[in-house]
Short mmCIF file of C-alpha atoms in Angstrom, two decimals:
data_model
loop_
_atom_site.label_atom_id
_atom_site.label_comp_id
_atom_site.label_asym_id
_atom_site.label_seq_id
_atom_site.Cartn_x
_atom_site.Cartn_y
_atom_site.Cartn_z
CA MET N 1 118.48 144.26 111.14
CA THR N 2 115.10 142.90 111.94
CA ALA N 3 113.34 140.40 109.83
CA ALA N 4 110.72 142.96 108.83
CA SER N 5 113.27 145.47 107.65
CA ARG N 6 115.18 142.84 105.79
CA ARG N 7 112.11 141.80 103.83
CA THR N 8 112.78 144.91 101.56
CA ALA N 9 116.48 143.99 101.28
CA SER N 10 117.61 143.44 97.59
CA THR N 11 121.08 143.55 96.14
CA GLU N 12 122.78 144.43 99.39
CA SER N 13 121.76 141.19 100.84
CA SER N 14 124.58 138.76 101.43
CA VAL N 15 123.10 136.45 98.68
CA GLY N 16 123.54 139.11 96.04
CA GLY N 17 126.93 138.95 94.17
CA GLY N 18 126.44 140.74 90.71
CA GLY N 19 124.49 137.92 88.83
CA PRO N 20 121.21 138.25 87.09
CA LEU N 21 118.47 139.32 89.52
CA VAL N 22 114.80 138.29 89.90
CA ARG N 23 111.99 139.42 92.13
CA VAL N 24 110.70 136.53 94.31
CA GLU N 25 107.29 136.70 95.95
CA LEU N 26 106.20 134.08 98.44
CA ILE N 27 103.86 133.63 101.14
CA VAL N 28 106.03 132.63 104.15
CA ASN N 29 104.36 131.48 107.33
CA GLY N 30 101.17 133.28 106.11
CA ALA N 31 102.78 136.61 105.35
CA ALA N 32 103.45 137.91 101.71
CA VAL N 33 107.15 138.64 101.27
CA SER N 34 108.98 140.12 98.28
CA ALA N 35 112.68 140.58 97.55
CA GLU N 36 114.85 141.05 94.58
CA VAL N 37 117.63 138.49 94.72
CA GLU N 38 120.09 136.77 92.44
CA THR N 39 118.54 134.17 90.31
CA ARG N 40 120.76 131.60 91.91
CA THR N 41 119.68 132.08 95.44
CA LEU N 42 118.57 129.00 97.17
CA LEU N 43 115.31 128.88 99.02
CA VAL N 44 117.13 128.10 102.30
CA HIS N 45 119.33 131.22 101.88
CA PHE N 46 116.27 133.33 101.00
CA LEU N 47 114.55 132.25 104.11
CA ARG N 48 117.76 132.57 106.40
CA GLU N 49 119.55 135.57 105.07
CA VAL N 50 116.99 137.70 103.26
CA LEU N 51 114.06 136.96 105.81
CA GLY N 52 116.23 136.40 108.80
CA LEU N 53 114.28 133.14 109.50
CA THR N 54 117.23 131.04 110.76
CA GLY N 55 115.12 128.24 112.24
CA THR N 56 115.64 126.43 109.11
CA HIS N 57 119.09 124.80 109.32
CA ILE N 58 121.75 124.02 106.69
CA GLY N 59 123.32 120.68 107.24
CA CYS N 60 124.82 118.71 104.36
CA ASP N 61 123.99 121.25 101.68
CA THR N 62 123.73 118.37 99.20
CA SER N 63 120.07 117.23 99.71
CA GLY N 64 121.12 114.24 101.78
CA CYS N 65 120.22 115.27 105.46
CA GLY N 66 116.92 117.10 105.43
CA ALA N 67 117.99 119.68 108.07
CA CYS N 68 116.74 122.40 105.74
CA THR N 69 113.29 120.77 105.26
CA VAL N 70 110.41 123.30 104.86
CA LEU N 71 106.98 122.84 103.45
CA LEU N 72 106.40 124.11 99.86
CA ASP N 73 102.63 124.27 99.13
CA GLY N 74 102.15 121.84 101.98
CA ARG N 75 104.76 119.23 100.84
CA PRO N 76 108.12 118.82 102.68
CA VAL N 77 111.21 119.65 100.49
CA LYS N 78 114.89 120.12 100.95
CA SER N 79 115.38 123.86 100.70
CA CYS N 80 119.10 123.76 100.06
CA THR N 81 118.30 122.22 96.56
CA VAL N 82 115.26 124.37 95.59
CA LEU N 83 115.95 127.80 94.07
CA ALA N 84 113.92 130.61 95.70
CA VAL N 85 112.51 131.38 92.27
CA GLN N 86 111.26 127.84 91.91
CA ALA N 87 109.01 128.49 94.79
CA GLN N 88 107.69 131.77 93.10
CA GLY N 89 104.04 132.48 94.16
CA GLY N 90 104.09 129.37 96.48
CA GLN N 91 103.30 129.00 100.20
CA VAL N 92 106.35 128.29 102.35
CA ARG N 93 106.02 127.09 105.92
CA THR N 94 109.07 126.94 108.17
CA VAL N 95 109.53 125.95 111.85
CA GLU N 96 108.90 129.56 112.79
CA GLY N 97 105.30 129.10 111.46
CA LEU N 98 104.53 126.16 113.67
CA GLU N 99 103.55 128.00 116.73
CA ALA N 100 100.63 130.28 116.81
CA ASN N 101 100.13 133.23 119.14
CA GLY N 102 102.80 131.91 121.60
CA THR N 103 101.34 128.35 121.67
CA LEU N 104 103.49 125.52 120.39
CA SER N 105 102.02 123.38 117.74
CA PRO N 106 101.06 119.68 118.80
CA VAL N 107 104.25 118.43 117.02
CA GLN N 108 106.48 120.94 118.83
CA GLU N 109 104.80 120.01 122.21
CA ALA N 110 105.27 116.36 121.43
CA PHE N 111 108.88 116.65 120.53
CA LEU N 112 109.48 118.38 123.83
CA GLU N 113 107.45 116.04 125.87
CA ALA N 114 108.70 112.80 124.39
CA HIS N 115 112.35 114.08 124.23
CA GLY N 116 112.37 113.69 120.37
CA LEU N 117 115.69 115.39 120.15
CA GLN N 118 119.17 115.46 121.58
CA CYS N 119 121.36 118.14 119.90
CA GLY N 120 118.48 119.57 118.06
CA PHE N 121 120.13 120.28 114.73
CA CYS N 122 117.78 118.08 112.69
CA THR N 123 114.70 118.95 114.70
CA PRO N 124 113.25 121.85 112.60
CA GLY N 125 113.39 119.62 109.53
CA MET N 126 112.08 116.72 111.37
CA MET N 127 109.22 118.64 112.77
CA MET N 128 108.26 120.06 109.32
CA THR N 129 108.25 116.49 107.92
CA ALA N 130 106.13 115.20 110.79
CA THR N 131 103.74 118.17 110.49
CA ALA N 132 103.21 117.35 106.71
CA LEU N 133 102.75 113.69 107.35
CA LEU N 134 100.11 114.08 110.18
CA ALA N 135 98.24 116.73 108.24
CA LYS N 136 97.86 114.45 105.38
CA HIS N 137 97.81 111.04 106.98
CA PRO N 138 96.41 110.73 110.52
CA HIS N 139 97.32 107.69 112.61
CA PRO N 140 100.32 106.54 110.63
CA THR N 141 101.77 103.28 111.68
CA GLU N 142 105.34 103.21 113.00
CA THR N 143 106.40 101.79 109.62
CA GLU N 144 104.71 104.76 107.90
CA ILE N 145 106.41 107.22 110.22
CA ARG N 146 109.87 105.74 109.63
CA GLU N 147 109.22 105.72 105.89
CA ALA N 148 108.10 109.41 106.04
CA ILE N 149 111.25 110.56 107.91
CA ARG N 150 113.64 108.55 105.53
CA GLY N 151 115.03 111.84 104.24
CA ASN N 152 115.59 113.34 107.58
CA LEU N 153 118.94 112.19 109.26
CA CYS N 154 119.50 112.35 112.97
CA ARG N 155 122.82 111.35 114.26
CA CYS N 156 122.07 111.48 117.96
CA THR N 157 118.73 109.76 118.91
CA GLY N 158 118.61 106.58 116.92
CA TYR N 159 115.16 107.77 115.96
CA VAL N 160 113.43 105.83 118.81
CA ASN N 161 112.18 109.14 120.48
CA ILE N 162 111.40 110.80 117.36
CA VAL N 163 109.07 108.13 116.23
CA LYS N 164 107.50 108.23 119.70
CA ALA N 165 107.22 112.11 119.51
CA ILE N 166 105.32 111.73 116.16
CA GLN N 167 103.09 109.16 117.53
CA LEU N 168 102.29 111.44 120.51
CA ALA N 169 101.74 114.40 118.23
CA ASP N 170 99.18 112.16 116.33
CA ARG N 171 97.36 111.44 119.61
CA LYS N 172 97.35 115.17 120.43
CA MET N 173 95.97 116.14 116.96
CA HIS N 174 93.64 113.34 116.49
CA PRO N 175 92.50 112.19 119.85
CA SER N 176 89.58 110.25 118.65
CA GLY N 177 91.75 107.89 116.51
CA PRO N 178 92.98 104.42 117.00
CA SER N 179 95.19 103.54 119.92
CA GLU N 180 98.93 103.65 119.53
CA SER N 181 99.07 100.10 118.45
CA ALA N 182 97.67 101.19 115.04
CA MET E 1 127.35 125.98 98.13
CA ILE E 2 125.56 128.40 95.71
CA PRO E 3 125.33 127.62 91.96
CA PRO E 4 127.14 129.85 89.57
CA PRO E 5 125.08 132.78 88.13
CA PHE E 6 122.52 132.22 85.35
CA GLU E 7 119.72 133.87 83.59
CA TYR E 8 116.38 132.45 84.65
CA TYR E 9 113.43 131.95 82.27
CA ALA E 10 109.99 130.50 83.15
CA PRO E 11 108.15 129.87 79.86
CA ARG E 12 104.44 129.20 79.84
CA SER E 13 104.32 126.90 76.83
CA ILE E 14 106.49 124.12 75.21
CA ASP E 15 107.02 126.44 72.14
CA GLU E 16 108.31 129.21 74.29
CA ALA E 17 110.63 126.76 76.08
CA VAL E 18 112.09 125.32 72.86
CA GLY E 19 112.44 128.87 71.53
CA LEU E 20 114.57 129.72 74.58
CA LEU E 21 116.62 126.56 74.14
CA HIS E 22 117.22 127.52 70.49
CA ARG E 23 118.22 130.96 71.40
CA PHE E 24 120.93 129.98 73.77
CA GLU E 25 122.29 127.46 71.17
CA GLY E 26 123.04 124.71 73.78
CA ASP E 27 124.06 127.12 76.58
CA ALA E 28 120.84 126.64 78.37
CA LYS E 29 119.76 123.71 80.56
CA VAL E 30 116.09 122.73 81.21
CA LEU E 31 115.21 122.96 85.01
CA ALA E 32 112.38 120.64 86.22
CA GLY E 33 112.69 119.63 89.92
CA GLY E 34 116.36 120.66 90.00
CA HIS E 35 117.49 117.61 92.28
CA SER E 36 120.06 116.48 89.74
CA LEU E 37 120.92 119.74 87.99
CA LEU E 38 121.23 121.93 91.14
CA PRO E 39 123.83 119.54 92.77
CA LEU E 40 125.94 119.57 89.59
CA MET E 41 125.85 123.39 89.29
CA LYS E 42 126.93 123.81 93.03
CA LEU E 43 129.86 121.49 92.31
CA ARG E 44 130.45 123.62 89.01
CA LEU E 45 130.18 120.45 87.07
CA ALA E 46 127.59 122.25 84.97
CA ARG E 47 127.67 126.04 84.38
CA PRO E 48 124.80 126.84 81.91
CA ARG E 49 124.33 130.55 80.83
CA ALA E 50 120.51 130.11 81.29
CA LEU E 51 118.06 127.94 83.07
CA VAL E 52 114.67 127.29 81.47
CA ASP E 53 112.37 126.34 84.21
CA ILE E 54 109.60 124.11 82.75
CA GLN E 55 107.54 123.81 85.94
CA ARG E 56 105.29 126.54 84.92
CA ILE E 57 104.08 124.79 81.60
CA PRO E 58 100.84 123.39 82.46
CA SER E 59 100.72 120.91 79.50
CA LEU E 60 103.71 119.05 80.79
CA ALA E 61 102.05 117.81 84.08
CA TYR E 62 99.93 114.77 83.32
CA LEU E 63 99.59 111.17 84.03
CA ARG E 64 96.79 109.41 82.17
CA GLU E 65 95.83 106.30 80.02
CA GLU E 66 94.90 107.49 76.51
CA GLY E 67 94.16 105.31 73.55
CA ALA E 68 96.86 102.65 73.34
CA HIS E 69 99.25 104.18 75.95
CA LEU E 70 99.87 105.28 79.49
CA ARG E 71 101.26 108.82 79.07
CA ILE E 72 103.33 110.65 81.73
CA GLY E 73 104.46 114.25 81.24
CA ALA E 74 107.88 115.40 81.87
CA THR E 75 107.14 117.55 85.10
CA THR E 76 105.18 114.79 86.82
CA ARG E 77 106.74 114.44 90.21
CA THR E 78 108.00 111.16 91.60
CA SER E 79 105.60 111.56 94.59
CA GLU E 80 102.78 111.71 92.06
CA LEU E 81 103.97 108.49 90.58
CA LEU E 82 103.74 106.88 94.04
CA GLU E 83 100.37 108.29 94.87
CA SER E 84 98.77 107.34 91.54
CA PRO E 85 96.00 104.70 91.76
CA ILE E 86 96.37 103.88 88.04
CA LEU E 87 100.03 102.93 88.51
CA ARG E 88 99.27 100.98 91.59
CA GLN E 89 96.71 99.09 89.87
CA SER E 90 97.95 98.49 86.32
CA TYR E 91 101.71 99.51 86.30
CA PRO E 92 102.97 98.56 89.74
CA ILE E 93 106.69 98.52 88.48
CA LEU E 94 106.46 102.32 88.48
CA THR E 95 105.00 102.32 92.04
CA ASP E 96 107.87 100.07 93.07
CA ALA E 97 110.53 102.38 91.48
CA ALA E 98 108.95 105.58 93.03
CA ALA E 99 108.87 104.04 96.41
CA GLU E 100 112.75 103.42 96.09
CA ILE E 101 113.72 106.65 94.54
CA ALA E 102 115.78 108.84 96.88
CA ASP E 103 113.58 109.71 99.78
CA PRO E 104 110.17 111.18 100.21
CA LEU E 105 111.45 114.82 100.32
CA VAL E 106 113.43 114.45 97.18
CA ARG E 107 110.42 112.63 95.59
CA ASN E 108 108.30 115.86 96.16
CA MET E 109 110.70 117.77 93.86
CA GLY E 110 112.10 115.36 91.44
CA THR E 111 110.35 114.72 88.14
CA VAL E 112 109.99 112.02 85.56
CA GLY E 113 111.50 114.09 82.78
CA GLY E 114 114.53 114.96 84.96
CA ASN E 115 115.11 111.38 86.06
CA LEU E 116 115.03 110.27 82.31
CA CYS E 117 117.10 113.07 80.94
CA HIS E 118 119.81 113.34 83.48
CA GLY E 119 121.09 109.99 81.95
CA ASP E 120 122.60 108.65 85.19
CA PRO E 121 122.84 104.85 85.03
CA GLY E 122 122.03 104.88 88.74
CA ASN E 123 118.50 106.37 88.14
CA ASP E 124 115.66 104.02 88.56
CA LEU E 125 112.98 105.02 86.00
CA PRO E 126 115.03 104.25 82.93
CA ALA E 127 115.35 100.59 83.61
CA CYS E 128 111.63 100.34 84.45
CA LEU E 129 110.46 102.25 81.32
CA LEU E 130 112.89 100.22 79.19
CA ALA E 131 111.30 97.07 80.46
CA LEU E 132 107.92 98.42 79.74
CA GLY E 133 108.94 99.25 76.07
CA ALA E 134 108.67 102.99 76.47
CA GLU E 135 108.88 105.80 73.99
CA VAL E 136 109.84 109.36 74.62
CA GLU E 137 108.03 112.37 73.04
CA VAL E 138 110.60 115.08 72.20
CA ALA E 139 109.74 118.65 71.06
CA GLY E 140 112.41 120.69 69.07
CA PRO E 141 112.42 123.92 67.19
CA GLY E 142 109.58 123.59 64.50
CA SER E 143 109.21 119.87 64.92
CA SER E 144 108.74 116.99 67.27
CA ARG E 145 109.59 113.38 67.26
CA ILE E 146 109.09 110.08 69.14
CA LEU E 147 112.03 107.87 70.04
CA ARG E 148 112.25 104.47 71.60
CA LEU E 149 113.80 104.80 74.99
CA SER E 150 116.14 101.95 73.91
CA ASP E 151 117.59 104.48 71.39
CA PHE E 152 117.64 107.27 73.84
CA TYR E 153 120.75 106.44 76.14
CA ARG E 154 124.12 106.89 74.35
CA ASP E 155 126.57 106.99 77.36
CA THR E 156 126.68 107.92 80.99
CA PHE E 157 124.80 111.42 81.20
CA VAL E 158 124.65 111.38 77.38
CA THR E 159 121.16 111.00 75.62
CA ALA E 160 119.96 111.39 72.09
CA LEU E 161 118.40 114.80 73.01
CA GLU E 162 119.71 117.81 71.03
CA PRO E 163 120.49 120.78 73.25
CA THR E 164 117.52 122.49 71.61
CA GLU E 165 115.15 119.69 72.27
CA LEU E 166 112.81 119.25 75.32
CA LEU E 167 111.53 115.90 76.51
CA VAL E 168 107.81 116.40 76.74
CA GLY E 169 106.77 113.09 78.17
CA VAL E 170 107.11 109.32 77.95
CA ARG E 171 104.47 106.86 76.82
CA VAL E 172 104.20 103.03 77.35
CA PRO E 173 101.98 100.40 75.79
CA ARG E 174 98.61 100.42 77.80
CA ALA E 175 98.57 97.49 80.42
CA ARG E 176 96.78 94.25 79.12
CA LEU E 177 95.26 91.43 80.79
CA GLY E 178 97.89 88.88 81.90
CA GLN E 179 100.51 91.56 82.47
CA GLY E 180 102.67 91.85 85.55
CA ASN E 181 105.81 93.70 86.36
CA ALA E 182 108.01 94.62 89.24
CA TYR E 183 111.22 96.58 90.09
CA HIS E 184 113.62 96.36 92.98
CA LYS E 185 117.11 97.54 93.71
CA LEU E 186 119.66 97.02 96.44
CA GLU E 187 120.97 100.22 98.08
CA LYS E 188 123.39 100.51 101.11
CA ARG E 189 121.44 103.17 102.66
CA THR E 190 118.41 105.64 101.82
CA GLY E 191 119.12 107.80 98.99
CA ASP E 192 122.32 106.04 97.84
CA PHE E 193 122.79 104.91 94.32
CA ALA E 194 121.90 101.28 93.56
CA ILE E 195 124.37 98.58 93.95
CA ALA E 196 122.14 97.04 91.36
CA GLY E 197 118.51 97.21 90.39
CA VAL E 198 116.37 94.99 88.05
CA ALA E 199 113.02 95.85 86.20
CA ALA E 200 111.00 93.14 84.71
CA ASN E 201 107.75 93.32 82.76
CA LEU E 202 105.78 90.19 81.37
CA VAL E 203 102.57 89.76 79.49
CA LEU E 204 101.06 86.21 79.60
CA ASP E 205 98.74 85.06 76.82
CA GLY E 206 95.63 83.05 77.35
CA SER E 207 97.48 79.67 77.68
CA GLY E 208 99.77 81.01 80.41
CA ARG E 209 102.77 81.33 78.06
CA ILE E 210 104.86 84.55 77.96
CA GLY E 211 104.01 86.60 74.98
CA THR E 212 106.11 89.72 75.75
CA ALA E 213 108.90 90.21 78.17
CA GLY E 214 111.12 93.03 79.07
CA ILE E 215 114.15 92.98 81.51
CA ALA E 216 116.30 95.98 82.21
CA LEU E 217 119.16 96.92 84.66
CA THR E 218 120.03 99.88 86.91
CA GLY E 219 123.50 100.95 87.99
CA VAL E 220 125.49 98.16 86.27
CA GLY E 221 126.83 99.79 83.25
CA PRO E 222 127.31 103.18 81.53
CA THR E 223 123.62 103.53 81.11
CA ALA E 224 120.61 101.51 82.12
CA ILE E 225 120.80 98.28 80.16
CA LEU E 226 118.05 96.40 78.28
CA ALA E 227 118.83 92.62 79.02
CA GLU E 228 117.45 91.52 75.47
CA ALA E 229 118.84 87.96 75.66
CA ALA E 230 117.35 87.32 79.05
CA ALA E 231 113.89 88.62 77.91
CA ALA E 232 114.08 86.55 74.69
CA VAL E 233 114.58 83.32 76.44
CA LEU E 234 111.23 83.64 78.20
CA VAL E 235 109.12 84.55 75.28
CA GLY E 236 106.89 81.77 74.03
CA ARG E 237 107.45 79.49 77.17
CA SER E 238 105.52 78.62 80.17
CA PRO E 239 107.55 80.03 82.90
CA ASP E 240 109.04 77.56 85.37
CA GLU E 241 111.93 77.77 87.82
CA ASP E 242 114.47 76.62 85.31
CA GLN E 243 113.39 79.33 82.77
CA ILE E 244 113.68 81.95 85.37
CA ALA E 245 117.12 80.76 86.62
CA HIS E 246 118.23 80.73 82.87
CA ALA E 247 116.93 84.34 82.29
CA ALA E 248 118.69 85.52 85.52
CA ARG E 249 121.95 84.12 84.25
CA LEU E 250 121.64 85.89 80.94
CA ALA E 251 120.65 89.15 82.72
CA SER E 252 123.77 88.83 84.84
CA ASP E 253 125.88 88.20 81.73
CA SER E 254 124.46 91.45 80.12
CA ALA E 255 125.55 93.56 83.13
CA GLN E 256 128.71 95.51 82.81
CA PRO E 257 129.35 96.43 86.41
CA ALA E 258 132.45 98.35 87.64
CA SER E 259 134.13 97.38 90.82
CA ASP E 260 133.63 100.24 93.41
CA LEU E 261 132.70 101.14 96.97
CA ARG E 262 129.37 99.48 96.46
CA GLY E 263 130.84 96.16 95.53
CA SER E 264 132.95 93.96 93.32
CA VAL E 265 132.11 93.18 89.84
CA GLU E 266 131.38 89.46 90.90
CA TYR E 267 129.20 90.57 93.70
CA LYS E 268 127.20 92.96 91.53
CA ARG E 269 126.70 90.23 88.95
CA ALA E 270 125.42 87.84 91.62
CA MET E 271 123.04 90.65 92.80
CA VAL E 272 121.80 91.05 89.33
CA ARG E 273 121.20 87.24 89.15
CA PHE E 274 119.37 87.23 92.37
CA LEU E 275 117.22 90.34 91.82
CA THR E 276 116.18 89.15 88.32
CA ARG E 277 114.84 85.95 89.82
CA GLN E 278 113.07 87.94 92.46
CA VAL E 279 111.45 90.46 90.15
CA LEU E 280 110.47 87.84 87.61
CA GLU E 281 108.67 85.84 90.34
CA ARG E 282 106.93 89.06 91.50
CA ALA E 283 105.94 90.05 88.00
CA LEU E 284 104.58 86.48 87.44
CA ALA E 285 102.55 86.56 90.62
CA ARG E 286 101.13 90.09 89.69
CA ALA E 287 100.27 88.58 86.33
CA GLY E 288 98.19 86.06 88.26
CA ARG E 289 100.63 83.30 87.77
CA ALA E 290 102.78 81.87 90.61
CA VAL E 291 105.78 79.80 89.76
#
């Protein structure tokens, strides 16, 4: 089933199981979506299973690892611990919403060029947190970058190249800013 | 993991929320940010019949100085504490705590009301607000009341809230000249519960003596602990190293830690002593008085 046709899915979705239902209406990556789901449906399952947006990963499922990070009204949150209905009426941005018209976002380009990943499992969440950081706070110091990604665990890289990728993304997004020693 | 099924309500007013809690007679839980409640529900440690989502009640989201108090509404998010210029300037203990609560992503959902009402002795805001002498504002069916936070905690996960009551907000005495406060905790890694945490609030009078003192502890007992004896020994004195060391010993004595994976009883008591000295020195420096 395509993502588009699944947008009208309701009780037959795999997240339906006979409990009370609620209609959830969101703007996801700029498009209005609406589906009737169980009240207990988590935002990550709404995105992955109802909308077919599987770029958002499920890691620990206990709000520890940050693999499921998406932006809710511009702020990064762990979508495994947010009910879809808590996001009601809100703007959600996922990793699928980073590229525009086939062009990678500066954060995606930077993770590619600076080798900001190894296995890639944490990468969607890491890039969403980086996107929110750089939108709100251009030219972060290395300490500020490390503080921002404290809730996103990576078990491969040791974070060195992730931090470098975020610094590179900052230079791409804000070329007139201070040098990398900032 | 998916939580067990529940009926979902999103009231628009405090009265409507309290009405729903009353209607379910204790079988409904208040949902704010959900970052304590949803994990409990996923593990089936909580199975409420209904959730009353208070996020859509506009009158619960506030943070302002008003009259004799700083007032913070229940749905104020931890990230909003961290970003607040008022707190950074006049109540830095709350900025300290917000910066150490979980991680930045959790702070974007977690709320002040949820942190207080969950009743987990590992939560950071209870100790800070106890040290500040906070009171909580509670709405119930047909009435509301104000309780001292020091009367709020009964046991681990048990508070003085009736199942039909809603914590509306918290208030602390407005910051005064000569006031300084600080909070710090030790944690093994980001997002873990504290090994121990200590909050201290001091108000110096014109002659440099301590007029008011509050010290409280995180994670070393069944609830956050107000270390009254430690605070009492400082009041009326000009703080010096001996006084601070004395207070730190008394704070350590008032801790009731359990031995677990985060450390032995002896280690945790030693850390309470160390942290108490550290936050008292920081509080004094912020009050404009270095030891």
